[in-house]
């Protein structure tokens, strides 16, 4: 249910007043809110799973694992480490400034805005909101209008479980988001496509507000000649067809050594059948495309491809169903190779070796994720050294995002800034430099009138 444009200004103002009153600073308040968010996830699970099923046919097991449990596990990490993360850090003091005490103090930024997309509608809203709370901020969350039932379920649960003086969920579409963006926030955390990312950054520039942009891109998979094809096929197919390919870090396309191409495609066909049966449309474990617009876009890619459909290819518009699909014989200029696919279509391109694959990836925009399947360490190193990306999975796909110790974020057009684990706390904190000196001694060496001797002494002490 839309919040209403008129409600935005008073909501932001009330959060600012709360922040100024200092309610959110004590670690106890933060812990209590994080625990309340865990209760929201556990007790609200049936409501959230039902809403995600209704919005996009998200299978319950997938939704539990990739939407709810991941947030819960990250909150556990926050609760375990908050005390240590929030502790002032000592910094070294050069001789010339001694005696003195230098510390870095983590302060909350103030009022944060979190704008989320639809594909992991709980995870991508609540995890950054939890990081903002963990760092002591007030926060406004804006779920996606494309998953309306989930948006309303989260808004209702947030009102029930969280401290509404400091944590709010504003529902609505682009209009509400743009209304929010007119206001001054102390940080904006946006997840979604790069086009809206630019709108967010422009709006933030009006207030000189720092932004974190979690965007997408075409995440490649490189399969070297010495890869374990069985495992590669299973892990690529799982990462690709999870949530029907609507995952920001899903494998977008595969560059496979020409010697392995046939074997890989055959294995992918077997794996798809073993995961989803001979008719994936009947599988309770396979999701649907979020709306008709995205369904038509994906079918358009299938219709326009110059490649060959090696697996799947079927679709049913009334159900927004597109089968797990593998395309072969793909040319780099094929329409599926232009933008991020964000659906269950996997183009396979064959390469003569990893040198060609690395050159291909390095000549394209920096992706959010890169995957390499290889046995030899040197092959993996060669790929890592010749490319860049937000993150990397070696002999795996997607699961790198579930490691709280690893920062999650893009680079270049796939995003800026990161979160997860300590990095989330840092993203929503200001590292304030505090240097304090005793009033005595106060040697006159640094004060005018300057002299050659004073200069010599200062140089020696620096
Ligand atoms: P979306 O359409 O739900 O949009 C995201 C948010 O932007 C929504 O809250 C929406 O209200 C708002 N929005 C949309 N149009 C707007 C406008 N004109 N002005 C202001 N706000 C507007 O989601 P999406 O962009 O389709 O999400 C998919 C994209 O997000 C893919 O590119 C995917 O790779 C990327 N993504 C990235 C991550 C990541 O963590 N890096 C995660 C998920 C998705």
XYZ file of C-alpha atoms and ligand atoms in Angstrom:
506
model
C 0.000 0.000 0.000
C 1.409 3.371 -1.026
C 2.528 5.566 1.843
C 1.333 8.762 0.139
C 3.548 11.611 -1.018
C 2.313 13.968 1.711
C 3.484 11.584 4.418
C 7.111 11.580 3.256
C 8.244 14.997 4.556
C 6.854 14.567 8.104
C 8.260 11.025 8.252
C 11.772 12.169 7.333
C 11.520 15.123 9.738
C 10.457 12.898 12.624
C 13.382 10.535 12.026
C 15.775 13.470 11.981
C 14.375 14.678 15.302
C 14.842 11.175 16.726
C 18.427 11.055 15.551
C 19.156 14.484 16.994
C 17.735 13.326 20.342
C 20.350 10.546 20.390
C 17.905 7.628 20.703
C 19.773 5.422 18.213
C 23.324 5.907 19.469
C 23.493 3.540 22.487
C 24.681 0.059 21.560
C 21.859 -1.406 23.667
C 19.206 0.257 21.500
C 20.923 -1.023 18.359
C 21.131 -4.586 19.727
C 17.516 -4.525 20.794
C 16.412 -3.402 17.298
C 18.580 -6.018 15.589
C 17.067 -8.718 17.777
C 13.608 -7.337 16.997
C 14.434 -7.635 13.293
C 15.389 -11.276 13.850
C 12.043 -11.866 15.551
C 10.345 -10.125 12.630
C 12.059 -12.578 10.270
C 11.230 -15.652 12.324
C 7.690 -14.874 13.429
C 6.854 -13.070 10.169
C 8.201 -15.925 8.018
C 4.808 -17.327 6.909
C 3.620 -13.833 5.931
C 6.841 -13.045 4.043
C 7.068 -16.409 2.264
C 3.413 -16.187 1.235
C 3.908 -12.680 -0.134
C 7.019 -13.650 -2.132
C 5.249 -16.728 -3.492
C 2.348 -14.597 -4.581
C 4.515 -11.815 -6.062
C 6.926 -13.982 -8.052
C 6.352 -17.667 -7.342
C 9.453 -17.762 -5.194
C 9.938 -21.332 -3.878
C 9.776 -21.395 -0.070
C 13.141 -23.134 0.368
C 14.913 -20.599 -1.845
C 13.158 -17.690 -0.159
C 14.095 -19.010 3.278
C 17.728 -19.499 2.303
C 18.392 -16.479 0.132
C 16.017 -13.905 1.564
C 15.419 -14.630 5.247
C 18.263 -16.788 6.626
C 20.998 -14.696 5.080
C 19.719 -11.568 6.863
C 19.316 -13.492 10.095
C 22.862 -14.846 9.862
C 24.290 -11.411 9.091
C 22.457 -9.960 12.110
C 24.041 -12.700 14.246
C 27.444 -11.480 13.045
C 26.489 -7.868 13.834
C 25.350 -8.786 17.350
C 28.513 -10.769 17.960
C 30.900 -8.037 16.808
C 29.119 -4.723 17.346
C 30.956 -3.981 20.584
C 34.351 -4.475 18.885
C 33.435 -2.650 15.669
C 32.149 0.348 17.627
C 35.235 0.571 19.839
C 37.485 3.572 19.034
C 40.607 2.517 17.103
C 43.997 3.762 18.227
C 46.184 5.472 15.621
C 49.929 6.098 15.798
C 51.226 9.540 16.837
C 54.457 10.879 15.270
C 57.138 12.054 17.658
C 56.618 15.701 16.846
C 52.989 15.539 18.075
C 53.703 13.586 21.252
C 52.470 13.394 23.863
C 48.987 12.860 22.470
C 46.268 10.331 21.885
C 44.889 9.636 18.377
C 41.700 7.643 17.868
C 39.224 6.882 15.142
C 35.689 7.034 16.487
C 32.847 5.384 14.560
C 29.843 7.673 14.519
C 26.453 7.067 12.916
C 25.945 9.201 9.819
C 22.407 10.270 10.783
C 19.302 9.429 8.762
C 19.859 6.799 6.077
C 17.718 5.981 3.045
C 17.721 2.403 1.728
C 16.091 1.827 -1.685
C 15.585 -1.824 -2.619
C 14.680 -3.781 -5.759
C 12.253 -6.659 -6.172
C 14.394 -9.716 -6.865
C 15.344 -10.517 -3.234
C 12.796 -8.157 -1.752
C 13.343 -8.968 1.928
C 17.093 -9.491 1.922
C 17.964 -6.413 -0.153
C 15.819 -4.138 2.004
C 16.338 -5.498 5.516
C 20.047 -6.311 5.347
C 21.181 -2.759 4.544
C 18.585 -1.438 7.032
C 20.096 -3.733 9.683
C 23.585 -2.438 8.844
C 22.307 1.146 9.177
C 20.771 0.336 12.596
C 23.922 -1.512 13.670
C 25.905 1.663 12.985
C 23.426 3.726 15.072
C 21.441 5.483 12.336
C 17.775 6.179 11.816
C 16.658 4.589 8.575
C 13.922 4.818 5.968
C 13.474 1.687 3.854
C 11.821 1.841 0.439
C 10.851 -1.612 -0.917
C 10.160 -2.176 -4.607
C 6.689 -1.600 -6.008
C 7.194 -4.577 -8.341
C 6.736 -7.008 -5.434
C 3.746 -5.219 -3.838
C 2.583 -7.958 -1.477
C 6.074 -8.360 -0.026
C 6.401 -4.584 0.253
C 3.199 -4.357 2.297
C 4.106 -7.388 4.426
C 7.474 -5.834 5.329
C 5.921 -2.440 6.053
C 3.335 -4.022 8.393
C 5.907 -6.199 10.149
C 8.333 -3.274 10.528
C 5.590 -1.246 12.217
C 4.870 -4.161 14.535
C 8.426 -5.145 15.492
C 10.728 -2.136 15.070
C 10.989 1.210 16.830
C 8.935 3.451 14.539
C 10.529 6.541 16.021
C 13.721 5.568 14.184
C 12.912 2.942 11.564
C 10.299 3.425 8.857
C 9.261 1.693 5.661
C 7.851 3.953 2.947
C 5.887 2.101 0.265
C 5.367 3.189 -3.317
C 6.968 3.457 -6.738
C 9.281 5.846 -8.577
C 7.173 8.841 -7.522
C 7.556 8.067 -3.814
C 11.263 7.312 -4.312
C 11.766 10.622 -6.063
C 9.869 12.428 -3.320
C 12.139 10.782 -0.750
C 15.185 11.763 -2.809
C 14.194 15.433 -2.660
C 14.921 15.362 1.072
C 18.321 15.514 2.678
C 19.602 12.180 3.943
C 23.010 11.549 5.442
C 23.603 8.518 3.284
C 21.689 6.756 0.512
C 22.025 3.049 -0.155
C 20.485 2.024 -3.477
C 20.242 -1.454 -4.997
C 18.923 -1.843 -8.525
C 19.670 -0.979 -12.127
C 22.247 1.568 -13.235
C 19.719 3.871 -14.917
C 17.952 4.576 -11.628
C 21.378 4.552 -9.957
C 22.185 7.684 -11.953
C 18.902 9.332 -10.833
C 19.779 8.520 -7.220
C 23.299 9.876 -7.552
C 22.096 13.092 -9.182
C 19.546 13.654 -6.419
C 22.163 12.898 -3.764
C 24.529 15.431 -5.342
C 22.042 18.231 -4.564
C 22.665 17.633 -0.844
C 26.242 16.307 -1.182
C 24.962 13.059 0.301
C 27.260 10.042 -0.019
C 25.803 7.088 -1.906
C 26.342 3.370 -2.050
C 25.195 1.927 -5.354
C 24.678 -1.824 -5.602
C 24.110 -2.319 -9.317
C 24.284 -5.208 -11.763
C 25.962 -6.150 -15.001
C 26.899 -9.177 -17.046
C 28.714 -11.559 -14.694
C 30.782 -14.019 -16.760
C 31.706 -17.626 -16.042
C 35.023 -18.835 -17.420
C 35.399 -22.595 -17.770
C 38.997 -23.665 -18.393
C 40.120 -26.827 -20.169
C 41.040 -28.493 -16.858
C 37.734 -27.721 -15.104
C 35.693 -30.423 -13.371
C 32.764 -30.332 -15.801
C 30.273 -32.180 -13.594
C 30.686 -29.769 -10.713
C 30.870 -26.756 -13.027
C 27.567 -27.675 -14.703
C 25.811 -28.226 -11.365
C 27.065 -25.008 -9.800
C 26.528 -22.877 -12.889
C 22.984 -24.199 -13.347
C 22.142 -23.692 -9.679
C 23.439 -20.085 -9.669
C 21.767 -19.310 -12.987
C 18.312 -20.786 -12.445
C 17.967 -19.814 -8.782
C 15.099 -17.301 -8.655
C 14.684 -17.952 -12.416
C 17.905 -16.093 -13.155
C 16.740 -12.886 -11.456
C 19.811 -12.609 -9.250
C 22.296 -9.741 -9.507
C 25.272 -12.118 -9.188
C 23.793 -14.865 -11.397
C 26.122 -16.204 -14.091
C 25.126 -14.120 -17.113
C 27.053 -15.993 -19.814
C 29.686 -18.720 -20.086
C 33.024 -18.629 -21.892
C 34.033 -22.276 -22.146
C 37.170 -23.823 -23.563
C 36.166 -25.224 -26.957
C 37.257 -28.731 -25.951
C 34.704 -28.786 -23.109
C 31.758 -27.085 -24.785
C 29.819 -30.189 -25.817
C 30.430 -31.932 -22.498
C 29.346 -28.845 -20.545
C 26.133 -28.376 -22.537
C 25.256 -32.070 -22.153
C 25.858 -31.889 -18.413
C 23.790 -28.711 -18.111
C 20.897 -30.504 -19.837
C 21.185 -33.422 -17.361
C 21.476 -31.116 -14.380
C 18.421 -29.055 -15.349
C 16.418 -32.297 -15.616
C 17.725 -33.556 -12.271
C 16.930 -30.216 -10.555
C 13.525 -29.458 -12.053
C 12.320 -32.669 -13.761
C 11.428 -33.097 -17.427
C 8.870 -30.249 -17.215
C 10.304 -27.471 -15.001
C 6.928 -25.682 -15.241
C 5.578 -28.304 -12.817
C 8.485 -27.980 -10.406
C 7.722 -26.338 -7.052
C 11.399 -25.364 -6.917
C 11.412 -23.096 -9.952
C 10.386 -19.420 -9.764
C 8.529 -17.178 -12.231
C 9.490 -13.943 -13.991
C 8.461 -10.954 -11.905
C 6.143 -9.260 -14.447
C 4.991 -9.206 -18.078
C 7.424 -6.460 -19.052
C 10.425 -8.551 -18.010
C 8.806 -11.697 -19.471
C 8.389 -9.981 -22.860
C 11.918 -8.589 -22.735
C 13.366 -12.074 -22.129
C 11.212 -13.705 -24.826
C 12.373 -10.926 -27.155
C 15.975 -11.931 -26.493
C 15.125 -15.554 -27.273
C 13.347 -14.589 -30.490
C 16.193 -12.355 -31.653
C 19.086 -14.672 -30.904
C 21.172 -16.005 -33.746
C 22.148 -18.922 -31.489
C 20.747 -22.391 -31.072
C 18.468 -23.418 -28.185
C 20.312 -26.385 -26.678
C 18.193 -26.685 -23.506
C 14.716 -25.324 -22.681
C 13.460 -22.327 -24.640
C 9.754 -22.851 -23.797
C 7.633 -20.119 -22.234
C 4.052 -19.527 -21.012
C 3.024 -15.875 -20.753
C -0.055 -16.425 -18.530
C 2.254 -17.889 -15.866
C 5.277 -15.716 -16.693
C 7.161 -18.996 -17.025
C 10.385 -19.281 -19.001
C 12.138 -22.656 -18.938
C 15.750 -22.957 -17.791
C 17.409 -22.286 -21.137
C 20.886 -22.771 -22.608
C 21.889 -21.133 -25.900
C 24.885 -22.227 -27.956
C 26.580 -20.854 -31.058
C 26.324 -17.354 -29.635
C 28.191 -14.529 -31.339
C 29.532 -11.684 -29.153
C 27.215 -9.272 -31.040
C 24.091 -11.324 -30.303
C 21.318 -9.338 -28.505
C 21.682 -11.583 -25.408
C 25.237 -10.308 -25.082
C 24.259 -6.606 -24.883
C 22.681 -6.010 -21.458
C 22.419 -8.012 -18.263
C 19.992 -10.877 -19.037
C 18.402 -11.114 -15.573
C 16.426 -14.224 -16.470
C 16.903 -17.971 -16.976
C 18.722 -17.763 -20.335
C 22.345 -18.890 -20.399
C 24.395 -18.136 -23.541
C 27.490 -20.276 -24.071
C 30.393 -18.921 -26.092
C 33.321 -21.145 -26.905
C 36.870 -19.797 -26.642
C 40.264 -21.191 -27.620
C 41.627 -20.715 -24.111
C 41.696 -18.522 -21.033
C 43.813 -15.828 -22.722
C 40.965 -15.183 -25.148
C 38.388 -15.407 -22.339
C 40.293 -12.916 -20.178
C 40.624 -10.502 -23.098
C 36.867 -10.787 -23.758
C 35.941 -9.996 -20.165
C 38.533 -7.243 -19.740
C 37.270 -5.415 -22.843
C 33.741 -5.156 -21.393
C 32.273 -3.181 -18.453
C 33.514 -4.333 -15.042
C 31.044 -6.972 -13.785
C 29.567 -7.443 -10.308
C 30.754 -11.056 -10.114
C 33.144 -13.236 -12.066
C 33.308 -17.016 -11.863
C 36.148 -19.253 -12.889
C 36.098 -23.036 -13.026
C 39.610 -24.496 -13.271
C 41.821 -27.000 -11.470
C 45.230 -25.378 -11.822
C 45.984 -22.503 -9.462
C 47.936 -20.772 -12.263
C 44.845 -20.699 -14.471
C 42.810 -19.109 -11.684
C 45.582 -16.560 -11.041
C 45.805 -15.759 -14.734
C 42.062 -14.987 -14.799
C 42.151 -12.947 -11.593
C 45.140 -10.903 -12.707
C 43.760 -10.153 -16.152
C 40.286 -9.042 -15.049
C 38.435 -7.145 -12.342
C 34.955 -7.491 -10.832
C 33.068 -6.715 -7.615
C 33.667 -10.253 -6.343
C 34.868 -13.640 -7.516
C 33.773 -17.243 -7.127
C 36.398 -19.883 -7.861
C 34.757 -23.222 -8.695
C 31.464 -21.890 -7.331
C 28.756 -19.367 -8.181
C 26.668 -16.932 -6.109
C 27.657 -18.301 -2.675
C 30.449 -15.748 -2.233
C 27.711 -13.315 -1.153
C 26.960 -15.493 1.891
C 30.394 -14.971 3.464
C 29.925 -12.125 5.954
C 33.688 -11.532 6.144
C 33.769 -10.604 2.455
C 32.674 -7.128 1.375
C 29.841 -7.273 -1.160
C 29.697 -4.590 -3.813
C 30.506 -3.726 -7.398
C 33.215 -1.800 -9.168
C 32.782 0.785 -11.920
C 29.396 0.336 -13.620
C 28.492 -2.575 -11.310
C 28.440 -0.261 -8.313
C 30.305 1.684 -5.683
C 30.702 0.994 -1.983
C 30.014 -2.300 -0.244
C 28.336 -3.948 2.724
C 28.005 -7.294 4.577
C 29.695 -7.962 7.907
C 31.978 -5.228 9.180
C 31.884 -3.502 5.799
C 28.160 -2.759 6.302
C 28.884 -1.147 9.663
C 31.634 0.964 8.059
C 29.407 2.004 5.136
C 26.855 3.503 7.519
C 29.471 5.060 9.842
C 31.636 8.142 9.791
C 35.216 7.501 10.872
C 35.847 10.578 12.954
C 39.453 11.498 13.613
C 40.021 12.608 17.200
C 43.400 13.802 18.429
C 43.761 14.962 21.994
C 46.789 16.407 23.730
C 47.526 17.175 27.350
C 47.957 20.889 27.993
C 51.487 20.303 29.306
C 54.240 20.114 28.132
C 53.831 22.748 25.430
C 57.308 23.322 23.992
C 57.638 26.524 21.976
C 59.449 24.808 19.119
C 56.478 24.835 16.690
C 55.376 28.406 17.421
C 56.616 31.611 15.737
C 58.949 33.312 15.639
C 60.524 30.492 13.607
C 64.255 30.004 13.481
C 66.761 27.737 11.802
C 67.216 25.795 15.056
C 63.448 25.304 15.536
C 63.148 24.163 11.930
C 66.026 21.696 12.402
C 64.438 20.256 15.570
C 60.996 19.933 13.958
C 62.472 18.162 10.928
C 64.285 15.717 13.206
C 61.073 14.964 15.142
C 58.840 14.499 12.103
P 13.319 -2.020 -9.313
O 12.614 -1.752 -10.591
O 12.553 -2.594 -8.177
O 13.976 -0.625 -8.871
C 14.726 -0.489 -7.681
C 14.181 0.678 -6.878
O 14.283 1.871 -7.631
C 12.704 0.510 -6.488
O 12.570 0.734 -5.102
C 11.998 1.540 -7.315
O 10.903 2.132 -6.665
C 13.063 2.570 -7.583
N 12.846 3.234 -8.874
C 12.494 2.670 -10.050
N 12.413 3.605 -11.017
C 12.712 4.790 -10.440
C 12.799 6.135 -10.909
N 12.534 6.449 -12.164
N 13.147 7.085 -10.021
C 13.410 6.786 -8.728
N 13.333 5.536 -8.233
C 12.993 4.560 -9.057
O 14.554 -2.983 -9.505
P 15.514 -3.163 -10.779
O 16.295 -1.938 -11.001
O 14.757 -3.766 -11.909
O 16.467 -4.301 -10.187
C 17.185 -5.145 -11.000
C 18.591 -4.623 -11.184
O 19.195 -4.493 -9.930
C 19.488 -5.549 -11.972
O 20.326 -4.800 -12.792
C 20.303 -6.241 -10.890
O 21.546 -6.727 -11.311
C 20.443 -5.152 -9.896
N 20.639 -5.716 -8.586
C 21.807 -5.504 -7.962
C 22.034 -6.061 -6.724
C 23.315 -5.856 -5.986
O 23.334 -6.183 -4.804
N 24.353 -5.348 -6.596
C 21.045 -6.848 -6.131
C 19.855 -7.027 -6.801
C 19.649 -6.460 -8.022
